[in-house]
Every structure is written in C-alpha cells, then in structure tokens.
C-alpha cells in the first residue's frame, strides 16, 4: 500500500543514517511507513542530500544536511490506497493513448509513471492491467490474473508503445515472436553525452551484486547473466544542433536504441557500460539536475507480425511533451522531424558499426 509524501525538504538535526532519519521523520507524518519501503525509495534515486542523489540507505548524515524527498510514494504496510493516489492513477489512465485495436491485439502508448502489472514490491499501485480490466476489454489469460493481456513490459518511468494480447491465441503468438526475436523494438533516449560513434553492444546482463534493484554487465552465466544485444546511434536534428557533429551546448543528446534481446533494464545497463546515462536515471549513474523527475526513455517503434493474419505491422508512439520541452522545441516540430522512417533508416548500416563485447 502507499501514501503520498506532501513535503520535500528536511534539515537533519542529528548525525545518523539516512534511512533511520527518514524512518523516524516519516513515522511522525505517515504512520505505518515501512523501513523497507524507505530503503527502496533511496535506492531508486528518490532521495538526495545537499542536492546530490544518494543511493545508499546507510549513508551517514551530518548536522544541517538538507534531505530532499522527491514527491513520490513510499510503501506503507498499514494503509489502503488513498484518494490522492486514486486521483493520480486516474490522471495516468487518461494519458494512455490507443494507437491500434482489433479483436486480437491492442497497441497503446504508455505514459511515464504507470506500472504495467502488479508486483510484490508495488502492492496497492494502480497498473496498466487495472486500466485494461476497467475498460471491460477481453484480455488473454495465459499470464494469469495479475498479468492479463501482458506479453512484454516497459519500466514504470519509461513511456511508449506496447502491445497487449486480447486472446490467448494472440498471447502465445506474440510471446513466440518476442522469444524468437522477430519482433523489433526501437527506443528514443535523452542522454548526458553523445555517443563517440554509433555502436552495437553485446554484453551479458545479470543481477547486480550490490543493489537488488539494478542489473549489471557480467561474464555470461555469472549472477545469472544472459546474452544481451543492443544497437545505439546518435540522432542529430537541425533544430537542436549547430552542425552535423556538434550539438548545442547544454542541449540533451538524442540517442536511438534498438533491442535484439529483451533483458530487464537492458538499454540502461548497456548505456551505463559505455559511460552514457539517460537523463533522470540516477539508478544507473546519471548525476545531473535533481529537477528531472523521470527517466527520459521512450519506446518509439514496435514492429511485429499480426498474430492471426501474419501481416507485418509497424507502430509508432510520438514523443511526449516533456521530451520536447527538455530539448527546447515544440512537440509537433520534434515529432515531424523525428519520423518513424527516419529513425528506422538510422539503423540500416548497424552491421558495419563498432561492436563492443
């Protein structure tokens, strides 16, 4: 369960651990706030000290340190979903855009902040599955009640295109395409630095030894590491650069990423492994402004075969307003320049790119 934090900044009046300080303070204003939930929030990058993100619950605070808690939800062991959380969920549901629908599949654009399906660490959160059930649509049941219709997922703070299965037949066919890697997914990210050159990253991904919320690059098999492959390219647009190879100073760098496998946090992990970080992704090393409140990663293109007809279909989810605002152009101009065909063409020569393994 969860409650909304209605404050932001706290001044520490005693030297102590960060998680202990927040547990004591939150316990006074949010009865039932759990210690584990506070630790999870810290590791997720929702807490900063003296304007710097801190990811360790055991971080030692000093007197007069300023602790900033981003407006978020801390798991609460005793409370039910508040009316405020319900309002936030309704606002997220209203942002869901329907791109395509027939008797077998539903293609949507998921907003940032919306969880796809229930998980043990997110009990009480409204999810995309809740939205689908409330819409009274027929949904595939192969994934079980909590994952009805879901054949793939996007991270909570990743926006963009997703396909939902409305029948068990469609669910099986789509899952097969994803497993056999015949479905294609391309993402757009805003990063702190441009790529030195377009590249392919083939590095196995497994569980991080030091943070259970993270994944990391390891030799194949270590910590459950599985083969993973991504391609990355710089996207240069006239509106946001001075020249073909020199983006304007302080302008976010637009990078496109193509997945050949589908590991958890794959794009974020692979970019981090080449010292590039998505804006807002403090979990994987972004050290910029604390004012950025989401991970600027967007599922842009999804290509698959229709599960019943076999027809090749291509779907695109236009970038959201916050992407355009951060780049400094209006949303319409950005999406007119960053067309589906343009982005697809960027990956045509990927077999000639540097491969990092």
XYZ file of N, CA and C in Angstrom, residues 34-184:
453
model
N 6.970 2.016 5.921
C 7.858 0.899 6.213
C 9.324 1.253 5.988
N 10.201 0.655 6.792
C 11.652 0.862 6.656
C 12.127 0.318 5.308
N 11.586 -0.824 4.911
C 11.992 -1.407 3.630
C 11.549 -0.528 2.469
N 10.371 0.077 2.603
C 9.897 0.976 1.557
C 10.770 2.201 1.429
N 11.235 2.730 2.562
C 12.127 3.894 2.545
C 13.448 3.519 1.882
N 13.977 2.344 2.212
C 15.229 1.891 1.593
C 15.056 1.747 0.082
N 13.909 1.222 -0.333
C 13.629 1.067 -1.765
C 13.598 2.424 -2.456
N 12.969 3.408 -1.825
C 12.889 4.754 -2.401
C 14.275 5.370 -2.546
N 15.142 5.163 -1.546
C 16.504 5.697 -1.605
C 17.267 5.057 -2.765
N 17.186 3.722 -2.878
C 17.905 3.009 -3.934
C 17.370 3.356 -5.324
N 16.123 3.782 -5.392
C 15.521 4.153 -6.672
C 15.860 5.586 -7.071
N 16.620 6.292 -6.232
C 17.055 7.637 -6.570
C 16.070 8.733 -6.247
N 15.132 8.454 -5.332
C 14.111 9.440 -4.990
C 14.520 10.365 -3.851
N 15.721 10.154 -3.321
C 16.182 10.963 -2.180
C 17.553 11.555 -2.513
N 17.730 12.833 -2.225
C 19.034 13.469 -2.419
C 19.437 14.185 -1.137
N 20.749 14.330 -0.955
C 21.305 15.028 0.209
C 22.169 16.167 -0.305
N 21.833 17.371 0.135
C 22.556 18.569 -0.320
C 22.610 18.641 -1.849
N 21.448 18.344 -2.453
C 21.226 18.438 -3.904
C 21.977 17.388 -4.719
N 22.482 16.336 -4.068
C 23.138 15.240 -4.768
C 22.404 13.941 -4.458
N 22.085 13.185 -5.520
C 21.367 11.925 -5.330
C 22.204 10.955 -4.499
N 21.552 10.286 -3.545
C 22.204 9.289 -2.688
C 21.440 7.980 -2.836
N 22.163 6.893 -3.129
C 21.515 5.611 -3.387
C 21.732 4.594 -2.270
N 22.458 4.984 -1.217
C 22.752 4.047 -0.130
C 21.928 4.390 1.109
N 21.069 3.468 1.569
C 20.285 3.719 2.790
C 21.162 3.997 4.007
N 22.387 3.446 4.012
C 23.270 3.593 5.167
C 24.109 4.870 5.097
N 23.864 5.726 4.125
C 24.612 6.985 4.009
C 24.569 7.756 5.327
N 25.730 8.231 5.798
C 25.813 8.929 7.081
C 25.521 10.427 6.888
N 24.489 10.896 7.559
C 24.117 12.308 7.508
C 24.902 13.110 8.540
N 25.121 14.390 8.208
C 25.735 15.317 9.147
C 24.697 16.362 9.568
N 24.946 16.994 10.680
C 24.024 18.039 11.158
C 23.912 19.134 10.099
N 22.667 19.554 9.850
C 22.314 20.596 8.880
C 22.352 20.128 7.427
N 22.580 18.834 7.195
C 22.402 18.315 5.842
C 20.949 18.502 5.410
N 20.747 18.884 4.161
C 19.399 19.048 3.622
C 19.008 17.797 2.834
N 17.956 17.151 3.278
C 17.475 15.932 2.626
C 16.241 16.275 1.806
N 16.303 15.989 0.517
C 15.177 16.262 -0.377
C 14.535 14.948 -0.783
N 13.247 14.811 -0.500
C 12.483 13.633 -0.910
C 11.593 14.053 -2.060
N 11.830 13.483 -3.236
C 11.006 13.833 -4.383
C 9.576 13.379 -4.133
N 8.636 14.135 -4.650
C 7.221 13.781 -4.463
C 6.990 12.410 -5.074
N 6.745 11.438 -4.246
C 6.633 10.053 -4.687
C 5.808 9.290 -3.675
N 5.802 7.973 -3.818
C 5.024 7.174 -2.886
C 5.943 6.182 -2.169
N 5.903 6.205 -0.825
C 6.681 5.273 -0.010
C 5.752 4.135 0.417
N 6.159 2.858 0.193
C 5.307 1.751 0.602
C 4.901 1.863 2.069
N 3.633 1.628 2.339
C 3.077 1.744 3.682
C 2.394 0.423 4.028
N 2.801 -0.177 5.127
C 2.355 -1.521 5.449
C 0.921 -1.562 5.969
N 0.378 -0.450 6.410
C -0.905 -0.482 7.089
C -2.045 0.215 6.354
N -1.708 1.167 5.461
C -2.758 1.992 4.869
C -3.335 1.403 3.599
N -4.534 1.844 3.233
C -5.145 1.491 1.966
C -4.811 2.578 0.967
N -5.105 2.341 -0.319
C -4.811 3.351 -1.327
C -5.600 4.607 -0.995
N -4.922 5.743 -0.918
C -5.589 6.984 -0.570
C -6.330 7.549 -1.760
N -7.243 8.487 -1.476
C -7.975 9.127 -2.563
C -7.033 9.911 -3.455
N -5.934 10.436 -2.865
C -4.950 11.169 -3.657
C -4.281 10.242 -4.656
N -3.926 9.020 -4.231
C -3.334 8.055 -5.141
C -4.308 7.672 -6.245
N -5.586 7.557 -5.897
C -6.594 7.238 -6.896
C -6.681 8.346 -7.933
N -6.565 9.595 -7.465
C -6.594 10.712 -8.404
C -5.410 10.646 -9.354
N -4.223 10.349 -8.804
C -3.026 10.249 -9.636
C -3.181 9.124 -10.653
N -3.751 7.992 -10.218
C -3.958 6.871 -11.130
C -4.894 7.255 -12.265
N -5.961 7.964 -11.942
C -6.899 8.385 -12.986
C -6.230 9.316 -13.984
N -5.362 10.192 -13.488
C -4.645 11.087 -14.389
C -3.737 10.305 -15.330
N -3.082 9.268 -14.819
C -2.235 8.430 -15.666
C -3.073 7.664 -16.678
N -4.197 7.119 -16.229
C -5.074 6.378 -17.144
C -5.522 7.264 -18.303
N -5.806 8.540 -18.011
C -6.260 9.458 -19.053
C -5.178 9.739 -20.081
N -3.912 9.521 -19.704
C -2.796 9.777 -20.622
C -2.513 8.589 -21.540
N -3.124 7.447 -21.281
C -2.921 6.274 -22.134
C -3.560 6.547 -23.497
N -2.794 6.366 -24.555
C -3.294 6.615 -25.909
C -3.451 5.284 -26.650
N -4.595 5.101 -27.293
C -4.833 3.915 -28.099
C -4.309 4.175 -29.506
N -3.356 3.359 -29.959
C -2.763 3.520 -31.290
C -3.471 2.636 -32.305
N -3.823 1.412 -31.880
C -4.476 0.456 -32.803
C -5.210 -0.590 -31.965
N -6.314 -1.106 -32.508
C -7.044 -2.164 -31.805
C -7.859 -2.992 -32.787
N -7.838 -4.315 -32.597
C -8.751 -5.215 -33.299
C -9.125 -6.328 -32.323
N -9.656 -7.429 -32.817
C -10.141 -8.492 -31.926
C -9.014 -9.232 -31.208
N -7.785 -9.133 -31.721
C -6.674 -9.903 -31.160
C -5.660 -9.077 -30.386
N -5.423 -7.844 -30.815
C -4.374 -7.049 -30.180
C -4.845 -5.625 -29.899
N -4.230 -5.031 -28.915
C -4.418 -3.620 -28.580
C -3.025 -3.007 -28.481
N -2.790 -1.928 -29.212
C -1.498 -1.250 -29.176
C -1.715 0.115 -28.530
N -0.934 0.406 -27.504
C -1.108 1.647 -26.752
C 0.209 2.396 -26.623
N 0.128 3.652 -26.198
C 1.290 4.409 -25.754
C 1.136 4.607 -24.249
N 2.054 4.013 -23.489
C 2.005 4.069 -22.024
C 2.685 5.340 -21.524
N 2.055 6.070 -20.603
C 2.701 7.254 -20.039
C 3.760 6.886 -19.003
N 4.724 7.766 -18.819
C 5.713 7.582 -17.757
C 5.016 7.624 -16.403
N 5.446 6.754 -15.484
C 4.887 6.722 -14.133
C 3.895 5.611 -13.903
N 3.412 4.998 -14.986
C 2.406 3.938 -14.853
C 3.078 2.570 -14.805
N 2.774 1.803 -13.754
C 3.275 0.436 -13.622
C 2.471 -0.474 -14.551
N 3.143 -1.430 -15.197
C 2.456 -2.304 -16.155
C 1.592 -3.332 -15.447
N 2.171 -4.047 -14.484
C 1.392 -5.061 -13.758
C 1.843 -5.120 -12.311
N 1.025 -5.697 -11.482
C 1.305 -5.768 -10.047
C 2.550 -6.602 -9.781
N 3.298 -6.187 -8.754
C 4.465 -6.931 -8.291
C 4.494 -6.875 -6.777
N 5.264 -7.766 -6.158
C 5.294 -7.841 -4.698
C 5.781 -6.539 -4.071
N 6.658 -5.810 -4.795
C 7.191 -4.558 -4.261
C 6.289 -3.368 -4.541
N 5.207 -3.593 -5.278
C 4.336 -2.484 -5.690
C 2.876 -2.747 -5.369
N 2.618 -3.446 -4.282
C 1.238 -3.750 -3.915
C 0.477 -2.463 -3.630
N -0.726 -2.384 -4.155
C -1.546 -1.211 -3.945
C -1.427 -0.177 -5.039
N -0.441 -0.337 -5.946
C -0.294 0.593 -7.063
C -1.312 0.258 -8.147
N -1.922 1.275 -8.729
C -2.771 1.059 -9.890
C -1.874 0.782 -11.093
N -2.311 -0.120 -11.957
C -1.462 -0.604 -13.042
C -2.168 -0.502 -14.388
N -1.389 -0.732 -15.436
C -1.963 -0.806 -16.781
C -3.005 -1.919 -16.853
N -2.733 -3.031 -16.180
C -3.702 -4.140 -16.163
C -5.016 -3.677 -15.543
N -4.961 -2.881 -14.490
C -6.185 -2.341 -13.889
C -6.969 -1.527 -14.918
N -6.265 -0.687 -15.663
C -6.914 0.121 -16.702
C -7.595 -0.773 -17.738
N -6.895 -1.816 -18.171
C -7.446 -2.713 -19.191
C -8.698 -3.421 -18.682
N -8.656 -3.846 -17.420
C -9.818 -4.529 -16.851
C -10.996 -3.561 -16.694
N -10.713 -2.321 -16.275
C -11.779 -1.342 -16.109
C -12.440 -0.983 -17.433
N -11.701 -1.128 -18.536
C -12.256 -0.805 -19.850
C -13.136 -1.928 -20.390
N -13.223 -3.043 -19.630
C -14.070 -4.187 -19.989
C -13.665 -4.835 -21.307
N -12.379 -4.739 -21.649
C -11.889 -5.414 -22.844
C -11.634 -6.883 -22.547
N -11.795 -7.706 -23.558
C -11.399 -9.102 -23.452
C -9.882 -9.148 -23.434
N -9.294 -9.933 -22.520
C -7.845 -9.999 -22.385
C -7.380 -11.445 -22.327
N -6.188 -11.690 -22.848
C -5.592 -13.016 -22.743
C -5.384 -13.367 -21.277
N -5.515 -14.645 -20.950
C -5.400 -15.087 -19.560
C -4.183 -15.981 -19.309
N -3.346 -16.196 -20.345
C -2.206 -17.103 -20.186
C -1.218 -16.613 -19.135
N -1.138 -15.286 -18.952
C -0.196 -14.737 -17.982
C -0.738 -14.697 -16.569
N -1.985 -15.123 -16.376
C -2.599 -15.072 -15.061
C -3.360 -13.780 -14.843
N -4.087 -13.699 -13.739
C -4.966 -12.565 -13.461
C -4.203 -11.249 -13.372
N -3.027 -11.254 -12.703
C -2.296 -10.006 -12.485
C -1.552 -9.537 -13.730
N -1.409 -10.404 -14.724
C -0.714 -10.019 -15.961
C -1.603 -10.242 -17.177
N -2.883 -10.108 -16.989
C -3.837 -10.342 -18.073
C -3.502 -9.489 -19.292
N -3.284 -10.139 -20.423
C -3.008 -9.451 -21.676
C -1.571 -9.038 -21.879
N -0.733 -9.130 -20.853
C 0.635 -8.610 -20.942
C 1.582 -9.654 -21.547
N 2.281 -9.276 -22.607
C 3.271 -10.160 -23.228
C 4.679 -9.561 -23.160
N 4.773 -8.273 -22.893
C 6.065 -7.630 -22.631
C 5.774 -6.406 -21.768
N 6.800 -5.750 -21.266
C 6.564 -4.651 -20.347
C 7.547 -3.513 -20.581
N 7.190 -2.352 -20.082
C 8.089 -1.210 -20.012
C 8.273 -0.864 -18.537
N 9.462 -0.384 -18.182
C 9.686 0.052 -16.806
C 8.707 1.162 -16.451
N 8.472 1.342 -15.171
C 7.493 2.310 -14.696
C 7.685 3.702 -15.299
N 8.936 4.179 -15.298
C 9.184 5.551 -15.747
C 9.600 5.622 -17.211
N 9.462 4.512 -17.934
C 9.651 4.503 -19.385
C 8.290 4.633 -20.039
N 8.181 5.539 -20.981
C 6.930 5.720 -21.720
C 7.034 5.010 -23.064
N 5.897 4.939 -23.795
C 5.980 4.472 -25.162
C 5.082 3.322 -25.540
N 5.359 2.769 -26.728
C 4.466 1.820 -27.388
C 4.546 0.435 -26.746
N 3.381 -0.177 -26.560
C 3.259 -1.545 -26.057
C 2.126 -2.247 -26.803
N 2.259 -3.564 -26.940
C 1.168 -4.356 -27.499
C 0.577 -5.223 -26.396
N -0.746 -5.318 -26.384
C -1.473 -6.123 -25.404
C -2.233 -7.212 -26.160
N -2.213 -8.429 -25.632
C -2.924 -9.551 -26.264
C -4.353 -9.637 -25.728
N -5.320 -9.667 -26.638
C -6.724 -9.749 -26.225
C -7.250 -11.183 -26.260
N -6.451 -12.110 -26.768
C -6.855 -13.517 -26.793
C -5.653 -14.378 -26.442
N -5.919 -15.591 -25.957
C -4.823 -16.498 -25.617
C -4.030 -16.880 -26.873
N -4.711 -16.996 -28.003
C -4.023 -17.291 -29.260
C -3.023 -16.184 -29.577
N -3.465 -14.932 -29.473
C -2.582 -13.803 -29.749
C -1.434 -13.750 -28.757
N -1.713 -14.049 -27.492
C -0.683 -14.028 -26.465
C 0.435 -15.012 -26.782
N 0.059 -16.240 -27.174
C 1.052 -17.264 -27.495
C 1.875 -16.874 -28.714
N 1.210 -16.339 -29.737
C 1.912 -15.957 -30.967
C 2.861 -14.784 -30.723
N 2.405 -13.783 -30.006
C 3.244 -12.619 -29.736
C 4.434 -12.992 -28.846
N 4.190 -13.814 -27.827
C 5.270 -14.260 -26.948
C 6.326 -15.023 -27.732
N 5.877 -15.807 -28.707
C 6.809 -16.555 -29.553
C 7.675 -15.605 -30.379
N 7.055 -14.564 -30.926
C 7.822 -13.580 -31.708
C 8.880 -12.896 -30.851
N 8.513 -12.542 -29.631
C 9.458 -11.879 -28.745
C 10.604 -12.807 -28.349
N 10.281 -14.067 -28.102
C 11.303 -15.036 -27.721
C 12.239 -15.351 -28.887
N 11.677 -15.402 -30.090
C 12.468 -15.711 -31.281
C 13.124 -14.463 -31.869
N 12.843 -13.307 -31.248
C 13.463 -12.029 -31.629
C 13.093 -11.604 -33.039
N 11.875 -11.950 -33.472
C 11.398 -11.499 -34.780
C 10.612 -10.201 -34.667
N 10.219 -9.827 -33.456
C 9.602 -8.521 -33.229
C 10.725 -7.513 -32.994
N 10.538 -6.291 -33.503
C 11.582 -5.275 -33.420
C 11.121 -4.119 -32.549
